[in-house]
mmCIF file of C-alpha atoms in Angstrom:
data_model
loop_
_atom_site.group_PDB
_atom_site.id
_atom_site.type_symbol
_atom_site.label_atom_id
_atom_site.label_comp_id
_atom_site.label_asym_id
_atom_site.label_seq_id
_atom_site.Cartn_x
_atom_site.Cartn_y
_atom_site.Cartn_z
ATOM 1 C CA UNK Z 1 188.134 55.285 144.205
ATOM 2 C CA UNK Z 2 185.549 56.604 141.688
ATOM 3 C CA UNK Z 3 184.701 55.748 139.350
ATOM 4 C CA UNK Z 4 184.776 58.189 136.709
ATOM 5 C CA UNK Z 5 187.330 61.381 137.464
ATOM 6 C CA UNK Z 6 187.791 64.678 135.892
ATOM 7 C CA UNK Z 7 189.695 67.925 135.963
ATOM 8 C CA UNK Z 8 187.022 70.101 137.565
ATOM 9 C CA UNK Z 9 188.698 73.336 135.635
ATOM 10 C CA UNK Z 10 187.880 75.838 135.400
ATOM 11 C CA UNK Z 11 189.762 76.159 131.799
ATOM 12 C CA UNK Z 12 189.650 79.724 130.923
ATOM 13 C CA UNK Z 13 190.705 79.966 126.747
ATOM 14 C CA UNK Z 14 190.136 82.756 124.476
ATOM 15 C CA UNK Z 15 187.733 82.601 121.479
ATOM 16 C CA UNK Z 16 189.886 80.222 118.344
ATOM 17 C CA UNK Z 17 192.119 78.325 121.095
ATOM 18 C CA UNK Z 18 192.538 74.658 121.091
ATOM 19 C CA UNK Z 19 191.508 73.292 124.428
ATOM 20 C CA UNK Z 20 191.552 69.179 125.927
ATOM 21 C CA UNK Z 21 190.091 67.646 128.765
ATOM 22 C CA UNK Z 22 190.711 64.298 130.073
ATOM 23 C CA UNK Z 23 188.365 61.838 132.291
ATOM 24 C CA UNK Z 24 189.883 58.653 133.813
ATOM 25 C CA UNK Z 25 187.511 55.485 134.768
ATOM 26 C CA UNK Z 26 188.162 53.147 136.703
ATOM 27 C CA UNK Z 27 186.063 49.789 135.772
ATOM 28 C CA UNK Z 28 188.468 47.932 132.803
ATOM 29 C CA UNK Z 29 185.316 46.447 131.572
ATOM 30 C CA UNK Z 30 183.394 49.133 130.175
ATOM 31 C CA UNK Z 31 183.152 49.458 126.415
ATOM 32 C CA UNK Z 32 181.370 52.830 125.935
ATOM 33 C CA UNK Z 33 181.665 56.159 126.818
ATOM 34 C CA UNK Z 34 179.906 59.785 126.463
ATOM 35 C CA UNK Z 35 180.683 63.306 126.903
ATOM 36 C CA UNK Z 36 177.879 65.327 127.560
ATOM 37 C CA UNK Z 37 177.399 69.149 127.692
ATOM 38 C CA UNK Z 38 175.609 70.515 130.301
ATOM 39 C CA UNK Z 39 174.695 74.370 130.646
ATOM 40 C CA UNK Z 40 174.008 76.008 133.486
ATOM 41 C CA UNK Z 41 171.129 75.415 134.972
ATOM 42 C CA UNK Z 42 169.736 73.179 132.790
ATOM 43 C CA UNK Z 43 170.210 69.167 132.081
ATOM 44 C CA UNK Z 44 173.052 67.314 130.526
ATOM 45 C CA UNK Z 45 172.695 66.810 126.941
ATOM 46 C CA UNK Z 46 174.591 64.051 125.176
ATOM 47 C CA UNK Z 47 177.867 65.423 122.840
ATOM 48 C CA UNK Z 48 179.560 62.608 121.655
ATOM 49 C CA UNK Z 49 179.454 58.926 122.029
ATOM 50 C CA UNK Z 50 182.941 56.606 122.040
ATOM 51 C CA UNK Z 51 182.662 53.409 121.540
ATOM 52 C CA UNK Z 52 186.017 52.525 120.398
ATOM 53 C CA UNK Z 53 189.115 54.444 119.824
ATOM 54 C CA UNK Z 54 187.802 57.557 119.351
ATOM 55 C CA UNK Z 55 184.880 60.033 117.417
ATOM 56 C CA UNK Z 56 185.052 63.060 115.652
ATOM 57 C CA UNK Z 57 182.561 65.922 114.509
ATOM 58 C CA UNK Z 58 183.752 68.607 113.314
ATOM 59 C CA UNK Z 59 185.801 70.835 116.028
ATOM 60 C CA UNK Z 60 185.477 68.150 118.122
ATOM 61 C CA UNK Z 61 187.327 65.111 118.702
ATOM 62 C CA UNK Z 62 186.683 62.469 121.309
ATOM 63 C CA UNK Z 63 189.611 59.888 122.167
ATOM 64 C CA UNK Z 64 189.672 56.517 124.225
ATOM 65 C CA UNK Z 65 192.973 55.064 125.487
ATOM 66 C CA UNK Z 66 191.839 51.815 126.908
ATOM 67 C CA UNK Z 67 195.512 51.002 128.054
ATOM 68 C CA UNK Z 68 195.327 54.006 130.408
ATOM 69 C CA UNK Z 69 191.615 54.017 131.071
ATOM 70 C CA UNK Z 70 191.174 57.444 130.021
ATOM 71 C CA UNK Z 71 188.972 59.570 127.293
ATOM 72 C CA UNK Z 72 189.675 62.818 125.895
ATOM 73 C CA UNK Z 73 187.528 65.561 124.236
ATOM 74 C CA UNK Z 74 189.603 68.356 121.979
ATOM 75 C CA UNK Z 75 187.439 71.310 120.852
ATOM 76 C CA UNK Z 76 189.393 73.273 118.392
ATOM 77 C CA UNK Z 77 188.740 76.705 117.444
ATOM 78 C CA UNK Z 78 186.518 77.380 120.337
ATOM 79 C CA UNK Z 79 183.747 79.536 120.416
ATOM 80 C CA UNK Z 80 181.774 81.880 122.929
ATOM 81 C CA UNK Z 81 178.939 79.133 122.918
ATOM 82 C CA UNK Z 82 181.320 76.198 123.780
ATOM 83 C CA UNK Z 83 181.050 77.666 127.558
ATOM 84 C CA UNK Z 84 179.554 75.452 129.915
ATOM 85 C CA UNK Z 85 180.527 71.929 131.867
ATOM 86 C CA UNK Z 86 181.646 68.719 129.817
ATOM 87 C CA UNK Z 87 181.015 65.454 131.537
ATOM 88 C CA UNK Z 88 182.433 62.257 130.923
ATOM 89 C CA UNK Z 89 179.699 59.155 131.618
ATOM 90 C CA UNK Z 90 180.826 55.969 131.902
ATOM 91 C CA UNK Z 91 178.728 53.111 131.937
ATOM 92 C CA UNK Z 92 178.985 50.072 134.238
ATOM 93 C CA UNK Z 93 176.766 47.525 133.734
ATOM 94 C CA UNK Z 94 172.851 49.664 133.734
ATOM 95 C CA UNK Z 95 174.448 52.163 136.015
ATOM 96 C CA UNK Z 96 175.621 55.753 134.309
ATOM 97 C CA UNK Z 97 177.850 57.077 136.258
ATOM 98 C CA UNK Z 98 179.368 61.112 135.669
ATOM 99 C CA UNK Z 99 182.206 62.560 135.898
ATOM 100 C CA UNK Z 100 182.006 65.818 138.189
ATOM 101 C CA UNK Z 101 182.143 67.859 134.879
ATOM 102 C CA UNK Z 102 184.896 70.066 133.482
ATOM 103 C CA UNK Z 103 184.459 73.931 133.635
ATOM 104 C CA UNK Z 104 185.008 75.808 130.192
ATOM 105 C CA UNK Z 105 184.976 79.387 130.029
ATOM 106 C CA UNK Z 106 185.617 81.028 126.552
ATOM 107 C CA UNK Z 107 186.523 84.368 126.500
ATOM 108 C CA UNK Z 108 186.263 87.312 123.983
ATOM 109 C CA UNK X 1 160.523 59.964 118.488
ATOM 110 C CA UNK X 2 161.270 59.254 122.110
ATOM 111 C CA UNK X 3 160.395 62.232 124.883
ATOM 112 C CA UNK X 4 160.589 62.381 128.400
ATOM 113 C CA UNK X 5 158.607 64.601 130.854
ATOM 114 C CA UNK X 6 159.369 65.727 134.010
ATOM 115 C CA UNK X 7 157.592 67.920 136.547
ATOM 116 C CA UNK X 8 157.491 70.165 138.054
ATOM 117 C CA UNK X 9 160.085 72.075 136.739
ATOM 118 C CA UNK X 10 160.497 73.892 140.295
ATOM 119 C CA UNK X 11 159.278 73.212 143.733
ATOM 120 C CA UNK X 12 159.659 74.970 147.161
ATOM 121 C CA UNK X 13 158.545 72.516 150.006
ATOM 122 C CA UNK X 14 159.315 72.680 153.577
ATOM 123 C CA UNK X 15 161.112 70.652 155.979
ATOM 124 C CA UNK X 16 159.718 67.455 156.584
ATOM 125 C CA UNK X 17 157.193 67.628 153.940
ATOM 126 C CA UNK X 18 156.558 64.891 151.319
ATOM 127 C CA UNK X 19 158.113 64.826 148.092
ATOM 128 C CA UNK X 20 156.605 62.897 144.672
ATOM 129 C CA UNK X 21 158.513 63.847 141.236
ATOM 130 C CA UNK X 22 157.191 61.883 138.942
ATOM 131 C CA UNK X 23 158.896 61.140 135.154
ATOM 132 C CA UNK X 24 157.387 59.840 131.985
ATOM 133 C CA UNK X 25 158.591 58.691 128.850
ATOM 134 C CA UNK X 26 157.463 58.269 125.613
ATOM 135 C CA UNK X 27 158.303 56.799 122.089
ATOM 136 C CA UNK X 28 159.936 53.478 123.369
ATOM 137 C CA UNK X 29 159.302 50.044 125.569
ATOM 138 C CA UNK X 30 161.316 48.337 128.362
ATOM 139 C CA UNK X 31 163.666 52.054 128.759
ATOM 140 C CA UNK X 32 166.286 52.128 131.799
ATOM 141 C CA UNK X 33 165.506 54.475 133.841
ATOM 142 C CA UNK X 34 167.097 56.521 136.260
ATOM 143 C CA UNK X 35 167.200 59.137 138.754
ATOM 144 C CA UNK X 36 169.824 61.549 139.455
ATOM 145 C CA UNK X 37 170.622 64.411 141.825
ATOM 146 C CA UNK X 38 173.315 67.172 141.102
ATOM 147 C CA UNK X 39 173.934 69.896 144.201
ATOM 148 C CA UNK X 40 174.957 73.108 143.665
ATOM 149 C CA UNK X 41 177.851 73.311 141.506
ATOM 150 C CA UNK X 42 178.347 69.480 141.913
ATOM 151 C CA UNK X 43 177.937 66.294 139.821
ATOM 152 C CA UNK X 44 175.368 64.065 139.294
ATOM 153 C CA UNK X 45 175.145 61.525 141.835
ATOM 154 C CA UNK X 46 173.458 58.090 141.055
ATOM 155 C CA UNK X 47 170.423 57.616 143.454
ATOM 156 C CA UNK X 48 167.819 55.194 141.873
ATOM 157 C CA UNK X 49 167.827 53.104 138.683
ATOM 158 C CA UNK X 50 165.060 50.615 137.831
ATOM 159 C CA UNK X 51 165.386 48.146 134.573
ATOM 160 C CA UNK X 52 161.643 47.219 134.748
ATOM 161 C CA UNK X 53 158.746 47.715 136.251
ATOM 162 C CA UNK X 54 158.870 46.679 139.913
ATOM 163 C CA UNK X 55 162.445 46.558 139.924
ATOM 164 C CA UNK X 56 164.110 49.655 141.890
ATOM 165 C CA UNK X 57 167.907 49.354 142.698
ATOM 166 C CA UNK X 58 168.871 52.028 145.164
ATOM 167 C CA UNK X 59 172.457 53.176 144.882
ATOM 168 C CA UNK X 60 173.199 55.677 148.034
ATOM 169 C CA UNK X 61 171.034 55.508 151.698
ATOM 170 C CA UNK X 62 168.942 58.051 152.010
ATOM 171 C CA UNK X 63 165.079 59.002 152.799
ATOM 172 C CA UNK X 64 164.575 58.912 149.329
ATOM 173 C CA UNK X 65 162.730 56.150 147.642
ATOM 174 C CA UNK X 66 161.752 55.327 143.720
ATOM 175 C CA UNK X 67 159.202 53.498 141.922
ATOM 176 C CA UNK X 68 157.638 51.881 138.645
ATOM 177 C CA UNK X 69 154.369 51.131 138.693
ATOM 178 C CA UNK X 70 154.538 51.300 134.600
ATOM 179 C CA UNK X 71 156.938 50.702 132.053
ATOM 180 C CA UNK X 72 157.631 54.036 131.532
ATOM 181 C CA UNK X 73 157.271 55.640 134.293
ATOM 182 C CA UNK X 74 159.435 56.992 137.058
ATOM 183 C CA UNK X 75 158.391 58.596 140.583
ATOM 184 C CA UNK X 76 161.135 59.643 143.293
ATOM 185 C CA UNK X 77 159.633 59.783 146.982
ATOM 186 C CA UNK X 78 160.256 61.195 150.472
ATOM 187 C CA UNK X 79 158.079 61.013 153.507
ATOM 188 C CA UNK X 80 159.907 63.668 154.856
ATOM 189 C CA UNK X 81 162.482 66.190 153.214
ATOM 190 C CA UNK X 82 165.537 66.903 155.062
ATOM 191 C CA UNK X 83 167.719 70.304 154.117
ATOM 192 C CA UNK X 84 170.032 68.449 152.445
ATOM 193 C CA UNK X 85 167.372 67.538 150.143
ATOM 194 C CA UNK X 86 167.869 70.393 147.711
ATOM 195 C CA UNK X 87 169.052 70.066 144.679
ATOM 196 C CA UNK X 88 168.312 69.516 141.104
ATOM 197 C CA UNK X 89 166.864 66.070 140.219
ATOM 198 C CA UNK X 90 167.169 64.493 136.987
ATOM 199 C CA UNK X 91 165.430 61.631 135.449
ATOM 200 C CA UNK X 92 166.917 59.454 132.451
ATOM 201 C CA UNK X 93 166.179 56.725 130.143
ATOM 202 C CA UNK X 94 168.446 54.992 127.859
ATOM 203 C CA UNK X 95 168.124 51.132 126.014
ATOM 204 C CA UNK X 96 171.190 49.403 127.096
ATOM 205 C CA UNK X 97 174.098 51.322 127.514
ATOM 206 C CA UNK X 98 173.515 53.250 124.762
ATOM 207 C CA UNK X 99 173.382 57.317 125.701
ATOM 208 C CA UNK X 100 171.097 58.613 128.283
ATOM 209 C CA UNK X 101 168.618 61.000 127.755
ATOM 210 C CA UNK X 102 167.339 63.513 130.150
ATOM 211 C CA UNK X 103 164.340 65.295 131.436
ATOM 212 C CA UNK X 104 164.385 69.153 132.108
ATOM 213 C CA UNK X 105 164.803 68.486 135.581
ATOM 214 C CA UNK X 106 163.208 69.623 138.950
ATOM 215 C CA UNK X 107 164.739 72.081 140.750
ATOM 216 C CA UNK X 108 163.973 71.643 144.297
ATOM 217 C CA UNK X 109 164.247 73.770 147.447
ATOM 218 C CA UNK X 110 163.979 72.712 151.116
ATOM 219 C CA UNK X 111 163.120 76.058 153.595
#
């Protein structure tokens, strides 16, 4: 099993919709998580850090549900510039291991 | 402020040529530091991390091999590159498991 899974998407959403993605993990011990933002052909860069229940900053909320070993990431009101792949890192122990990213296209 | 450098930002190299990418960072002491490789329209995939200098844990087989001659740096190796190869490699650093931070990445191609 992996240890980090996501949706691969692609979500396609128009500009103002309310979109979620979810990443399960596997390893019970871990205690903090990221979503990252990567555009295309360029590197990850980090989003938003969870380190217990959940984060917000402005349109975007990130959620942990430790019972179910999963983390979300809502982006309200999306925008043209929210396209590009989300990945969920999970750390286990000094290893970072990545989700295979979610697709997001926002459309006009 | 911490920074990390990594070059070149693209290479072209034949088959069964050697490969050095090398990685630097700056701003901080005793950084993780790690080396990724994401195919084409992939994820990243773990291949080297290293929590000090000397130490190199490898986390897939492959004729790939890392080293840290210095605290903060990083170099990725090959004797010979296979095909499979490709791809764009990443280099990180984080303290702890706090969030990783990334280089611009080297694009590589095998011909």
């Amino acid at each position: 099993r992996k240890e980090v899974e996501q949706d691969p998407g692609p979500f396609n959403v128009p500009e103002g919709a309310t979109v979620a993605f979810n990443c399960t993990y596997s390893n019970s011990a871990s205690q903090s998580f990221f979503w990252y933002r990567q555009d295309c052909r360029k590197e990850p860069k980090l989003l938003m850090s969870v380190y217990s229940s959940g984060n917000e900053d402005g349109r975007f909320t990130a959620q942990l549900n430790r019972a179910s070993q999963y983390i979300s990431l809502l982006i309200r009101d999306s925008k043209l510039s929210d396209s590009a792949t989300y990945l969920c890192v999970v750390p286990v122990g000094h290893k970072f291991y990545f989700g295979s990213g979610t697709k997001l296209n926002v459309k006009p | 402020s911490q920074t990390i450098h990594q070059w070149p930002a693209t290479l072209v190299q034949p088959v069964g040529s050697p490969l050095s990418l090398e990685c630097t960072v700056e701003g901080t002491s005793n950084p993780n530091l790690y080396w990724y490789r994401q195919a084409a329209g992939r994820g990243l995939q773990l291949l080297f991390y290293s929590v000090g200098i000397g130490q190199i844990s490898s986390e897939v087989p492959q004729n790939l091999s890392a080293s840290r001659p210095q605290d903060r740096q990083f170099i990725l190796s090959s004797k010979k590159l296979l095909l499979s190869d490709s791809g764009f490699y990443l280099c990180a650093w984080t303290i702890g498991n706090t969030e990783a931070f990334f280089g611009q990445g080297t694009r590589l191609t095998v011909v």
